[in-house]
PDB file of C-alpha atoms in Angstrom:
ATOM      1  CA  UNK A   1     -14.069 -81.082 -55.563  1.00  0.00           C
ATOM      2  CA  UNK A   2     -16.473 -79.098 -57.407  1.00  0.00           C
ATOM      3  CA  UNK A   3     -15.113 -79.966 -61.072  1.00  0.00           C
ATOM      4  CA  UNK A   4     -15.108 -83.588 -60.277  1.00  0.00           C
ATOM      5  CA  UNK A   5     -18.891 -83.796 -59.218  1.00  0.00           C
ATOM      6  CA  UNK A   6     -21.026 -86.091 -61.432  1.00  0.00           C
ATOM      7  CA  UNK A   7     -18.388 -87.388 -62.781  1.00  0.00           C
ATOM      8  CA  UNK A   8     -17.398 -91.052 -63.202  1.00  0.00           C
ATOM      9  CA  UNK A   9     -14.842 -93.059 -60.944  1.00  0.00           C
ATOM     10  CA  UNK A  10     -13.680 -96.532 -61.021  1.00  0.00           C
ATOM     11  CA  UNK A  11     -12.705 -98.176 -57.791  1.00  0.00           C
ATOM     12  CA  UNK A  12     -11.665-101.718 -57.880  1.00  0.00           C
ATOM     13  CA  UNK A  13     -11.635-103.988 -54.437  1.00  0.00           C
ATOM     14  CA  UNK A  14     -14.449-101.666 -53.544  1.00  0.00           C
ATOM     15  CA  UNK A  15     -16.365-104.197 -51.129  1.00  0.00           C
ATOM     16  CA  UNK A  16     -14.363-103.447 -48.005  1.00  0.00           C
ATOM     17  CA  UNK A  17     -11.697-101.578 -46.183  1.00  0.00           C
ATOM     18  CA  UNK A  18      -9.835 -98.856 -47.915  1.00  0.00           C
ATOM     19  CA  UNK A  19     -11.913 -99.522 -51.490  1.00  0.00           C
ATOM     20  CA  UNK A  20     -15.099 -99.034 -49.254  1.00  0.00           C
ATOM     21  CA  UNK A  21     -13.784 -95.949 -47.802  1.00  0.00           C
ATOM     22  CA  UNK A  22     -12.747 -94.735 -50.927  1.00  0.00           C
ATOM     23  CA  UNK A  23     -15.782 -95.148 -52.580  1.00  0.00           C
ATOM     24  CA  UNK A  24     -17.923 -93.721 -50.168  1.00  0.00           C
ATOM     25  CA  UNK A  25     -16.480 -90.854 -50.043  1.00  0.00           C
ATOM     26  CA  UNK A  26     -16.851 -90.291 -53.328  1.00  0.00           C
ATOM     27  CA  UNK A  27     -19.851 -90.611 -53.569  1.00  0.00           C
ATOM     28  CA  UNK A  28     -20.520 -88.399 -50.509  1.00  0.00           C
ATOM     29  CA  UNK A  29     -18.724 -85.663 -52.761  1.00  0.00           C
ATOM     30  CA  UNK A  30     -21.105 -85.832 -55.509  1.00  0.00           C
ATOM     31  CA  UNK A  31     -19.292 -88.696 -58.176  1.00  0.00           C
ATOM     32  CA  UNK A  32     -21.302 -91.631 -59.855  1.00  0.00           C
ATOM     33  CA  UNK A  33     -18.889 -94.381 -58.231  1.00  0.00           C
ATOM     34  CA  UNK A  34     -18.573 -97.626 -59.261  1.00  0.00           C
ATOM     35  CA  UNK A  35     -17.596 -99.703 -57.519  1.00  0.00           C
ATOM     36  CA  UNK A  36     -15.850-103.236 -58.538  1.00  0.00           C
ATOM     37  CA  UNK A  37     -15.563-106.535 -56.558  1.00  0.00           C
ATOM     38  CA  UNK A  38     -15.678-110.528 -56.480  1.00  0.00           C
ATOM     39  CA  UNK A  39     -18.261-110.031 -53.512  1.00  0.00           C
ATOM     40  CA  UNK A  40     -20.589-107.326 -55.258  1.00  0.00           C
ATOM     41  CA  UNK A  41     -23.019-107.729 -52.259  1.00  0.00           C
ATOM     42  CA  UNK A  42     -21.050-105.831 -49.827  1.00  0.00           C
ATOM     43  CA  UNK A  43     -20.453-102.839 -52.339  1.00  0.00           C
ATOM     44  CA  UNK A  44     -24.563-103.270 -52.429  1.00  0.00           C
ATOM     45  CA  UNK A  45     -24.966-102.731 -48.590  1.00  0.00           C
ATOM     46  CA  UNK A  46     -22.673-100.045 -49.261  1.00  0.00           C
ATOM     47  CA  UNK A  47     -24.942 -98.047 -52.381  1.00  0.00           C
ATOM     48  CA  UNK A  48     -27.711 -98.640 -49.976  1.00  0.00           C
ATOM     49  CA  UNK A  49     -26.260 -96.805 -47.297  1.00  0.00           C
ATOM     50  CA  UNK A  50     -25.454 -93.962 -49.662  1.00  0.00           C
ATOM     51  CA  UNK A  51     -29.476 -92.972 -50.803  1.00  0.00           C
ATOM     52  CA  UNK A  52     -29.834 -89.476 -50.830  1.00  0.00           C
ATOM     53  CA  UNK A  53     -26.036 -88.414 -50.932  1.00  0.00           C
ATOM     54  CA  UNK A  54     -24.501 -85.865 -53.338  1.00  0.00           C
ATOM     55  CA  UNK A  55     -23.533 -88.639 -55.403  1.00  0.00           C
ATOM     56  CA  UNK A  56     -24.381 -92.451 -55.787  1.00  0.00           C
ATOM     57  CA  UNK A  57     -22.442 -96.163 -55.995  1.00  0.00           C
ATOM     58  CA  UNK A  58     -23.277 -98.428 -58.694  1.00  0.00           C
ATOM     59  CA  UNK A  59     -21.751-102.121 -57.733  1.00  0.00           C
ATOM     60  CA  UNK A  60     -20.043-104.530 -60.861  1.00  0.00           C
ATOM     61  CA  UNK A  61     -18.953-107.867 -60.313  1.00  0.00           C
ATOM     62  CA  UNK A  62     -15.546-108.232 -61.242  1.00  0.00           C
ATOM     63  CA  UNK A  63     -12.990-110.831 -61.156  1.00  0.00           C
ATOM     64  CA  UNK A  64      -9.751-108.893 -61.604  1.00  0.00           C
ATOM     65  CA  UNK A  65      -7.761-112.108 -62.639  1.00  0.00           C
ATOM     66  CA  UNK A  66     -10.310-112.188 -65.628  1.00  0.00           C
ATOM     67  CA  UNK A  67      -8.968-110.197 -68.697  1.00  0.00           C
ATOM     68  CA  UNK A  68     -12.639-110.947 -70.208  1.00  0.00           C
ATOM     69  CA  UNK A  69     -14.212-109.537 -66.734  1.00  0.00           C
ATOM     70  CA  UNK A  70     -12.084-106.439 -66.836  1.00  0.00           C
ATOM     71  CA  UNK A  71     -12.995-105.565 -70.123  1.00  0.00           C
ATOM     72  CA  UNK A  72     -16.588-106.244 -70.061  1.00  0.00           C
ATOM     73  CA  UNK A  73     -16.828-103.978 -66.963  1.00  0.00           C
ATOM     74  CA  UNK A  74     -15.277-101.160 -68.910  1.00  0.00           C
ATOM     75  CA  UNK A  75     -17.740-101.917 -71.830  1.00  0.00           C
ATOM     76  CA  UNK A  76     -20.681-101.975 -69.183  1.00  0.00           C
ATOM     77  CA  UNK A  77     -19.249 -98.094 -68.286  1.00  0.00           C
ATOM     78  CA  UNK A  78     -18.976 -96.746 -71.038  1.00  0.00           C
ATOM     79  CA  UNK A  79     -22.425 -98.040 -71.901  1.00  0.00           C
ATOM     80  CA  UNK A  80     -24.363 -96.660 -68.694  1.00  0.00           C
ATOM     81  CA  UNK A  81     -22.125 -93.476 -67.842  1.00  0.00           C
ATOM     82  CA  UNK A  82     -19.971 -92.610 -71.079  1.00  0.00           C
ATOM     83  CA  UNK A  83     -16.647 -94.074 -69.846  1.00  0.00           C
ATOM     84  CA  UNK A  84     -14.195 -93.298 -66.711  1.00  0.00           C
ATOM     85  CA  UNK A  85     -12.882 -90.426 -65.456  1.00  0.00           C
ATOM     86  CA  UNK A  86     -10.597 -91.395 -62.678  1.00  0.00           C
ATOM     87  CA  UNK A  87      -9.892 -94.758 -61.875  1.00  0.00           C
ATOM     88  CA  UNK A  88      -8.665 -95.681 -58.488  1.00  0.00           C
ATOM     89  CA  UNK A  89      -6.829 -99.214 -58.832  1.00  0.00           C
ATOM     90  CA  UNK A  90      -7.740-100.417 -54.804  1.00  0.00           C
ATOM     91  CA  UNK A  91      -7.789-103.979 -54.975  1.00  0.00           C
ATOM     92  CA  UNK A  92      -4.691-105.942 -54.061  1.00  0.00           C
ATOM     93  CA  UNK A  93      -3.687-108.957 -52.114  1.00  0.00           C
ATOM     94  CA  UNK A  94      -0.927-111.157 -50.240  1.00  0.00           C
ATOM     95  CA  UNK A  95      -0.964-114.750 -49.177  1.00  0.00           C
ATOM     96  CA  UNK A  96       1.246-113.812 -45.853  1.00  0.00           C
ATOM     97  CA  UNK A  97       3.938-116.133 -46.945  1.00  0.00           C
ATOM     98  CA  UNK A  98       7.666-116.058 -47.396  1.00  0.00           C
ATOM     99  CA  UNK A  99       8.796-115.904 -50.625  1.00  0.00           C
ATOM    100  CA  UNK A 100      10.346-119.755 -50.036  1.00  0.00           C
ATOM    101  CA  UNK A 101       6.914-121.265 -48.680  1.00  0.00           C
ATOM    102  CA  UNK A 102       4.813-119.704 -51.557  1.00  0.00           C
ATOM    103  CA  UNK A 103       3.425-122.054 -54.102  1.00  0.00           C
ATOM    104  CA  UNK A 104       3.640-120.737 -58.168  1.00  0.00           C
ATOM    105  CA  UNK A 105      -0.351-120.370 -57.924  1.00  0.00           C
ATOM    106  CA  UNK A 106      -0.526-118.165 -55.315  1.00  0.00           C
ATOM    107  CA  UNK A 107       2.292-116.262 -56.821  1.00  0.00           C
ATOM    108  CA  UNK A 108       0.644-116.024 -59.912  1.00  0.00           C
ATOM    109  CA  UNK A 109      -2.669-115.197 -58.092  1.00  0.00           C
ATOM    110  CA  UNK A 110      -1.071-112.012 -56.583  1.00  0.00           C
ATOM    111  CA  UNK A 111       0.810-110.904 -59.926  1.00  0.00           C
ATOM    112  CA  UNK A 112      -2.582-110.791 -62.039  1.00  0.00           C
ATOM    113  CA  UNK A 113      -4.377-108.876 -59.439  1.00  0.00           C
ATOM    114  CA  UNK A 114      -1.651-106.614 -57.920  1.00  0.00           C
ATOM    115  CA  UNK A 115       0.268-105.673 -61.340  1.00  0.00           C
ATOM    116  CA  UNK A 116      -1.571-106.939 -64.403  1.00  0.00           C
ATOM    117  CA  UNK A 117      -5.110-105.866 -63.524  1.00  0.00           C
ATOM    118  CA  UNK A 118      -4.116-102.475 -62.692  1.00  0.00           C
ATOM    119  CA  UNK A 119      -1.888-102.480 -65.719  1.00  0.00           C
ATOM    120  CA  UNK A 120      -4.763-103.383 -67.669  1.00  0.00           C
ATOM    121  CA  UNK A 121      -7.493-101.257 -65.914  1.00  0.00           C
ATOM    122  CA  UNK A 122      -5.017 -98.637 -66.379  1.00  0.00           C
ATOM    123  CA  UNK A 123      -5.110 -99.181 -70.353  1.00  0.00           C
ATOM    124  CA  UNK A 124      -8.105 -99.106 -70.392  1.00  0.00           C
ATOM    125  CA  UNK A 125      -9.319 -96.158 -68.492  1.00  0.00           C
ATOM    126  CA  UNK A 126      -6.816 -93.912 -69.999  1.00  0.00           C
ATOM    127  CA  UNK A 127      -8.338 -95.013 -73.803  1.00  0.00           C
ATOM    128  CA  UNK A 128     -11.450 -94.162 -72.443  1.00  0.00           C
ATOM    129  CA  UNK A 129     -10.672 -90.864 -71.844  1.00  0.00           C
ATOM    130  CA  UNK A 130      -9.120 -89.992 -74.678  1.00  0.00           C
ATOM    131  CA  UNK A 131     -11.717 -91.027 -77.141  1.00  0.00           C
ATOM    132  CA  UNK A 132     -13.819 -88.931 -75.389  1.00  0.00           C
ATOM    133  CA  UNK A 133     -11.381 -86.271 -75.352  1.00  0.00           C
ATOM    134  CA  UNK A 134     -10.504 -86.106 -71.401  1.00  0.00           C
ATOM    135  CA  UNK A 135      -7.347 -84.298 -70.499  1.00  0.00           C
ATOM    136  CA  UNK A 136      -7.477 -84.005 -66.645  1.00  0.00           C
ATOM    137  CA  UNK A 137      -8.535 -87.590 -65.958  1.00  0.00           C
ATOM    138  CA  UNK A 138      -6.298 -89.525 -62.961  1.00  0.00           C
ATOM    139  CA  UNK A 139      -5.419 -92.428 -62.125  1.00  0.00           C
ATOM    140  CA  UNK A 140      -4.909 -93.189 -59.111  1.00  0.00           C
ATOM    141  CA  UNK A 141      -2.511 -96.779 -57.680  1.00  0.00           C
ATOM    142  CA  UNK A 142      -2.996 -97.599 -54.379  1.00  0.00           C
ATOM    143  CA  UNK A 143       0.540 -98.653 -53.244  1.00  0.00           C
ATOM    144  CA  UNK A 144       1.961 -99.466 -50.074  1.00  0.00           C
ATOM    145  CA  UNK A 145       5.327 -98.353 -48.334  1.00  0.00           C
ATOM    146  CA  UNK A 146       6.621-101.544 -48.703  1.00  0.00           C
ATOM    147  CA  UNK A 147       6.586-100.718 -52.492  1.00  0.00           C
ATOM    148  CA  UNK A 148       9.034 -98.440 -51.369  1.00  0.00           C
ATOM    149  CA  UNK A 149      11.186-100.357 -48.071  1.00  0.00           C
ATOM    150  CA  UNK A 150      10.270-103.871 -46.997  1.00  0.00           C
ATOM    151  CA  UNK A 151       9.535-103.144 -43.867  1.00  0.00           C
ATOM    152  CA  UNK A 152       7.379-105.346 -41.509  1.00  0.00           C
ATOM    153  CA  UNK A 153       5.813-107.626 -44.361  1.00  0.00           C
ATOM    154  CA  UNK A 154       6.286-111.097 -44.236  1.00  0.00           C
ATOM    155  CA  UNK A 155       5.314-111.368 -47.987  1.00  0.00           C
ATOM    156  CA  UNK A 156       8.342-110.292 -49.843  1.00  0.00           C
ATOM    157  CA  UNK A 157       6.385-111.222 -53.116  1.00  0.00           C
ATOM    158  CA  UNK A 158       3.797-109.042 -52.327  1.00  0.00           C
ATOM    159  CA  UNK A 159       6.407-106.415 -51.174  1.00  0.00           C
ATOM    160  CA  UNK A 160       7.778-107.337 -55.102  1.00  0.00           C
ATOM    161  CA  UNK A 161       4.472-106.876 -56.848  1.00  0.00           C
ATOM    162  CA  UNK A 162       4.308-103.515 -55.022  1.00  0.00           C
ATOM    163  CA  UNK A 163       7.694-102.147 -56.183  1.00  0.00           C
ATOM    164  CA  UNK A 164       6.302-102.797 -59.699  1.00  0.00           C
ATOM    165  CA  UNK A 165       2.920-100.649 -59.137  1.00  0.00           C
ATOM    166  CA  UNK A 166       5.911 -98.161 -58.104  1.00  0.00           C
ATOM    167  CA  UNK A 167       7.747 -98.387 -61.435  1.00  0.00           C
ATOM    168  CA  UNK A 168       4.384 -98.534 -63.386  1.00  0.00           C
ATOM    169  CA  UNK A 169       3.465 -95.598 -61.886  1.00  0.00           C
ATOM    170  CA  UNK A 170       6.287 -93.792 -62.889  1.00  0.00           C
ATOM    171  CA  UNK A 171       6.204 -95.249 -66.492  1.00  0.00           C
ATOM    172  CA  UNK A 172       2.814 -94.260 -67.223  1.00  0.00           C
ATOM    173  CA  UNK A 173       3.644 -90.783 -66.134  1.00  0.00           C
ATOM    174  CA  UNK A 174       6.317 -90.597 -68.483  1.00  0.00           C
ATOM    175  CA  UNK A 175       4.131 -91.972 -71.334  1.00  0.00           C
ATOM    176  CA  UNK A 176       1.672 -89.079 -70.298  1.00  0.00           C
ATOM    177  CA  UNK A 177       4.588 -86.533 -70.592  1.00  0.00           C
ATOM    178  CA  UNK A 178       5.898 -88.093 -74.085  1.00  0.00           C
ATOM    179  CA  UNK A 179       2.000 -87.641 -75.131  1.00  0.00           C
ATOM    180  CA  UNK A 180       1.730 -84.100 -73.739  1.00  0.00           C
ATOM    181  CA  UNK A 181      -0.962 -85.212 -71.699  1.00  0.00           C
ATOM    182  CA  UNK A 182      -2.523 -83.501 -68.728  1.00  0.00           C
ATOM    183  CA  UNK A 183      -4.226 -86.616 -67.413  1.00  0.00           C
ATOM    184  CA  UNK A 184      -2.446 -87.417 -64.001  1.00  0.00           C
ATOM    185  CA  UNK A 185      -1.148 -90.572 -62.347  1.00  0.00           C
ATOM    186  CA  UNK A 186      -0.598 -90.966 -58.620  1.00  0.00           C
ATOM    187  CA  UNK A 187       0.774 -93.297 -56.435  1.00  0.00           C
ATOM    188  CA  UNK A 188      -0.662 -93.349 -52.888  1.00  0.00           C
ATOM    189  CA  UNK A 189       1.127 -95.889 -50.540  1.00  0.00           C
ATOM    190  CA  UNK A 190      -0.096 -96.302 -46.777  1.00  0.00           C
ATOM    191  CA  UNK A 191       1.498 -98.052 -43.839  1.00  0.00           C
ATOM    192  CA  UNK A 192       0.154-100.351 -41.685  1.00  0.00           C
ATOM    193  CA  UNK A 193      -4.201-100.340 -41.996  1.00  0.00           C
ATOM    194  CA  UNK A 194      -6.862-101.592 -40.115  1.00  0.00           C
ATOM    195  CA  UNK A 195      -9.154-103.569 -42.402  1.00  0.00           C
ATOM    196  CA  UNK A 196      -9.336-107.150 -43.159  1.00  0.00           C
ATOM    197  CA  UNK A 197      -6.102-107.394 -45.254  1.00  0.00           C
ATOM    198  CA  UNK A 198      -4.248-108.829 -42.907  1.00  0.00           C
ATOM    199  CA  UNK A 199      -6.996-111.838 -41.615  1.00  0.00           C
ATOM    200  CA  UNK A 200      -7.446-112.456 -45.224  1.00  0.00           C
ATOM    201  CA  UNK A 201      -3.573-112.505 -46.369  1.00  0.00           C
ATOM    202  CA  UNK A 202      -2.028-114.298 -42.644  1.00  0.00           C
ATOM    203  CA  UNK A 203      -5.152-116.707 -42.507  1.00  0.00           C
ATOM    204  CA  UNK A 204      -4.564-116.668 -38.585  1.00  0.00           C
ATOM    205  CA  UNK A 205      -6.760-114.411 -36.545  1.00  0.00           C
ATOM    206  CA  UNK A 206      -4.504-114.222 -33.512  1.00  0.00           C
ATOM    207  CA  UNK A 207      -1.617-113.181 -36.182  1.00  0.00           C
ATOM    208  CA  UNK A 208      -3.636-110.822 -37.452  1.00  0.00           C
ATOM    209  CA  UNK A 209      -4.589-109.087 -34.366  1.00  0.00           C
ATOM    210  CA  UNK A 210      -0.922-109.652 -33.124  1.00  0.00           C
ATOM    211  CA  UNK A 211       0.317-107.750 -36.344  1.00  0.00           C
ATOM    212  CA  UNK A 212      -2.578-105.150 -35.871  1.00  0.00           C
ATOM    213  CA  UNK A 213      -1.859-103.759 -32.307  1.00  0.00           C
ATOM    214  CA  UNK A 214       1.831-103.729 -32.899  1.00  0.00           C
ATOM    215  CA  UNK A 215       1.627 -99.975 -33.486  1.00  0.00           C
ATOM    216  CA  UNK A 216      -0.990 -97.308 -34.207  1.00  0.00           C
ATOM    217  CA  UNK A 217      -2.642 -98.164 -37.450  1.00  0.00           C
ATOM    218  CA  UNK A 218      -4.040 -96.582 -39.953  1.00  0.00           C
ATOM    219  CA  UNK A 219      -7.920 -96.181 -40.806  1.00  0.00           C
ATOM    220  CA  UNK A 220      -9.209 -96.796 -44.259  1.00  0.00           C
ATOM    221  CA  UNK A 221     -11.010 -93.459 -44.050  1.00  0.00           C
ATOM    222  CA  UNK A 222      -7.172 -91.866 -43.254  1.00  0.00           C
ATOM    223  CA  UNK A 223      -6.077 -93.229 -46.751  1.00  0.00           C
ATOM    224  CA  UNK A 224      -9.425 -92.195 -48.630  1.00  0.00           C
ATOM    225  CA  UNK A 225      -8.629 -88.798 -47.279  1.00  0.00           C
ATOM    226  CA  UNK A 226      -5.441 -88.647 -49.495  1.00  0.00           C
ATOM    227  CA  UNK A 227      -6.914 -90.161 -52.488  1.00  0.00           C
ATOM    228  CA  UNK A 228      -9.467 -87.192 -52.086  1.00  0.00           C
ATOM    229  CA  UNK A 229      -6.357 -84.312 -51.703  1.00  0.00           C
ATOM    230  CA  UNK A 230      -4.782 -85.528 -54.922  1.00  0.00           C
ATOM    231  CA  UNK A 231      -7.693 -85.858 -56.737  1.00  0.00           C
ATOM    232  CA  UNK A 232      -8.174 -82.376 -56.030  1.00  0.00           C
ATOM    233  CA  UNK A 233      -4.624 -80.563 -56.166  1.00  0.00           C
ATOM    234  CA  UNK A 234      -4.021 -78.222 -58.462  1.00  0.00           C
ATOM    235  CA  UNK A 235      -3.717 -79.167 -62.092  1.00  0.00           C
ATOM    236  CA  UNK A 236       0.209 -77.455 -62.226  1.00  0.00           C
ATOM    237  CA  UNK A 237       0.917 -79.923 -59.275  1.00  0.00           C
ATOM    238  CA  UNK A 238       3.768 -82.017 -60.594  1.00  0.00           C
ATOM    239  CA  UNK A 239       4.807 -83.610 -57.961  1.00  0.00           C
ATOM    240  CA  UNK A 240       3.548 -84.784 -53.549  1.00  0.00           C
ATOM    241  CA  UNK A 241       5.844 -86.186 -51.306  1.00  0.00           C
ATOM    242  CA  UNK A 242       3.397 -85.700 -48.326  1.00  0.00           C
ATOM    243  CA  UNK A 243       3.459 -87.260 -44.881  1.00  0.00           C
ATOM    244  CA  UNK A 244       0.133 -85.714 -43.474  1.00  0.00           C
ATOM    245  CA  UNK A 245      -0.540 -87.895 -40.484  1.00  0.00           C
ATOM    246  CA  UNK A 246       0.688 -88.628 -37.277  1.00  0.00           C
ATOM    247  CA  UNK A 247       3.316 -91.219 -37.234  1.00  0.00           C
ATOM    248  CA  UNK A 248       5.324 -93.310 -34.912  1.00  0.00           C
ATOM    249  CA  UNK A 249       8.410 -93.433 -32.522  1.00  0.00           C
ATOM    250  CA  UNK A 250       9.909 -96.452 -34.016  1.00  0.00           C
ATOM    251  CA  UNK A 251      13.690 -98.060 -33.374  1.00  0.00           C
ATOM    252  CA  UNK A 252      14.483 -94.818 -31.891  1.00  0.00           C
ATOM    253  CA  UNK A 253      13.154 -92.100 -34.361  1.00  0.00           C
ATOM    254  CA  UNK A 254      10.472 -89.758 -33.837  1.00  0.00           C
ATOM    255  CA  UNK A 255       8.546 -88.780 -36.698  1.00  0.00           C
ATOM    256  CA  UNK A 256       5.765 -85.649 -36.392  1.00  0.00           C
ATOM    257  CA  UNK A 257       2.502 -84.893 -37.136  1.00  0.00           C
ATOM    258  CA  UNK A 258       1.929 -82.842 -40.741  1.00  0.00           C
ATOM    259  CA  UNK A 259       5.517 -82.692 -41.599  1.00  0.00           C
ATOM    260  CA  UNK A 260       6.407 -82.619 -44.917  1.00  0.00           C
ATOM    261  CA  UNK A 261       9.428 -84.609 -46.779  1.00  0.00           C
ATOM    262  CA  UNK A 262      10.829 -86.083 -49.631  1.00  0.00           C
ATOM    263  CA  UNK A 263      12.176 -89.174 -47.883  1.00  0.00           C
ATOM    264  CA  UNK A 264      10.437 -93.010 -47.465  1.00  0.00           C
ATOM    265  CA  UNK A 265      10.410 -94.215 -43.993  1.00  0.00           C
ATOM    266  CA  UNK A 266       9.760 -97.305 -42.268  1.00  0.00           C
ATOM    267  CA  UNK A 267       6.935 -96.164 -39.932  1.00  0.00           C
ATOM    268  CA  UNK A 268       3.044 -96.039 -40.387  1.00  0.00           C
ATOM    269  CA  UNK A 269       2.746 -93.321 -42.312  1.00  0.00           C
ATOM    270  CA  UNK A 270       0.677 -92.228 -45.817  1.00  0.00           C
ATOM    271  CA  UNK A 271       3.252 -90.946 -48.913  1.00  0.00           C
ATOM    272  CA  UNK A 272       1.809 -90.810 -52.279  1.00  0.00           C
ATOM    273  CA  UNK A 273       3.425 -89.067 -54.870  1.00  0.00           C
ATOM    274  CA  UNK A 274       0.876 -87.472 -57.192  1.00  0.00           C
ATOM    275  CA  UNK A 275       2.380 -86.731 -61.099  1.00  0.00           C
ATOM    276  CA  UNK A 276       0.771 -84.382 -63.545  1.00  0.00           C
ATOM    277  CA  UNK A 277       2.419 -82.926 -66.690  1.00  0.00           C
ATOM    278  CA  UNK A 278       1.516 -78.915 -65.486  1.00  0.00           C
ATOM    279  CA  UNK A 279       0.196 -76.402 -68.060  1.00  0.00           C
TER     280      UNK A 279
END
């Protein structure tokens, strides 16, 4: 982690759950965080907690279905820390429908945060490290498996907007190849976690906790711990396909602890692939 500390990362959603744990750990490592969300007050609490680490939190209200919010929070970076370094596009969100129930709001709702805002935030945070001459920035999606296998989600849209932070992923490594680039992009795409996705998203707390103790979930601090290993891979490291925690016996299958594969599966599990050109 050394080369990363005092550096700047971006984390959007950043006010709870796997954002929070993102961001705290972070900071704990020594990087000036900051961290974006709608309710900037939690991410507060948060900074607060963090006096006297290695590192520190700076909160930004941001509403990611705002182009003008995006880009004035970029702006408001680049004028207190220089610009980004890594940016960690967190936030996301479902309305725990079927695709037949949804209305064309909410659909829209979960396209401009899910796919254009980290389109957009990833625009921008790759200009801002080029113009300052940064070759091993990353950016970093956070996916889900369901981007990868539908799985247990009721949302299919959701499932849909996460297929396209898949194939956005992928493009934007590409473009980074055509560029002969060294900045890296990763996917990172958890199962099933325990924040307050699911409460927020099914809008029914017995549902919620229904969905919740169907099988061993994750924690939030389980999926910052993979952000943190691909941040700090090696910069030849092309290309994770990484299953590092335990998983489940599910229809019949047993999956193990710290295996390693190429494949997807339908279990609670963490796969990210992590892309960098190599020198």
């Amino acid at each position: 982690m050394d080369r990363w500390i005092g550096r700047v990362a971006l984390v959007t959603g950043a006010s709870s759950g796997i954002g929070a744990a993102i961001a705290e750990i972070l900071a704990r490592s020594g990087l000036k965080v900051v961290g974006a969300a709608r309710g900037v007050e939690h991410v507060q609490a948060l900074s607060d907690s963090l006096k006297g680490s290695n590192g520190s939190l700076t909160p930004i209200k941001c509403d990611l279905t705002k182009e003008d919010d995006i880009r004035n929070m970029f702006a408001t970076i680049k004028k207190h820390f220089g610009g980004v370094d890594i940016c960690i596009n967190n936030a996301g969100l479902s309305n725990g429908k079927k695709l037949l129930d949804s209305t064309v709001e909410e659909l829209h709702q979960m396209s401009n945060v899910n796919i254009i805002a980290l389109c957009l935030c990833s625009q921008l945070a790759i200009a801002s490290m080029r113009e300052r001459g940064i070759d091993d920035g990353h950016v970093i999606n956070i996916n889900s498996t369901v981007g990868h296998s539908l799985g247990f989600t009721s949302s299919r849209f959701y499932a849909a907007t996460k297929v396209a932070v898949k194939a956005i992923t992928e493009g934007l490594r590409q473009e980074m190849r055509e560029a002969k680039s060294h900045i890296r992009i990763t996917s990172v795409s958890p199962g099933l976690v325990s924040t307050q996705f699911a409460y927020r998203a099914l809008k029914d707390e017995n549902k919620a906790k229904q969905l919740y103790s169907s099988i061993e979930t994750l924690k939030p601090e389980d999926v910052a711990s993979s952000v943190v290993h691909v941040i700090i891979s090696p910069p030849h490291v092309e290309n994770i396909k990484q299953l590092p925690y335990k998983l489940n016996v599910i229809n019949g299958h047993t999956y193990f602890e710290g295996k390693y594969c190429s494949r997807k599966y339908e279990v609670n599990q963490i796969d990210y692939d992590g892309f960098g050109v190599g020198k």
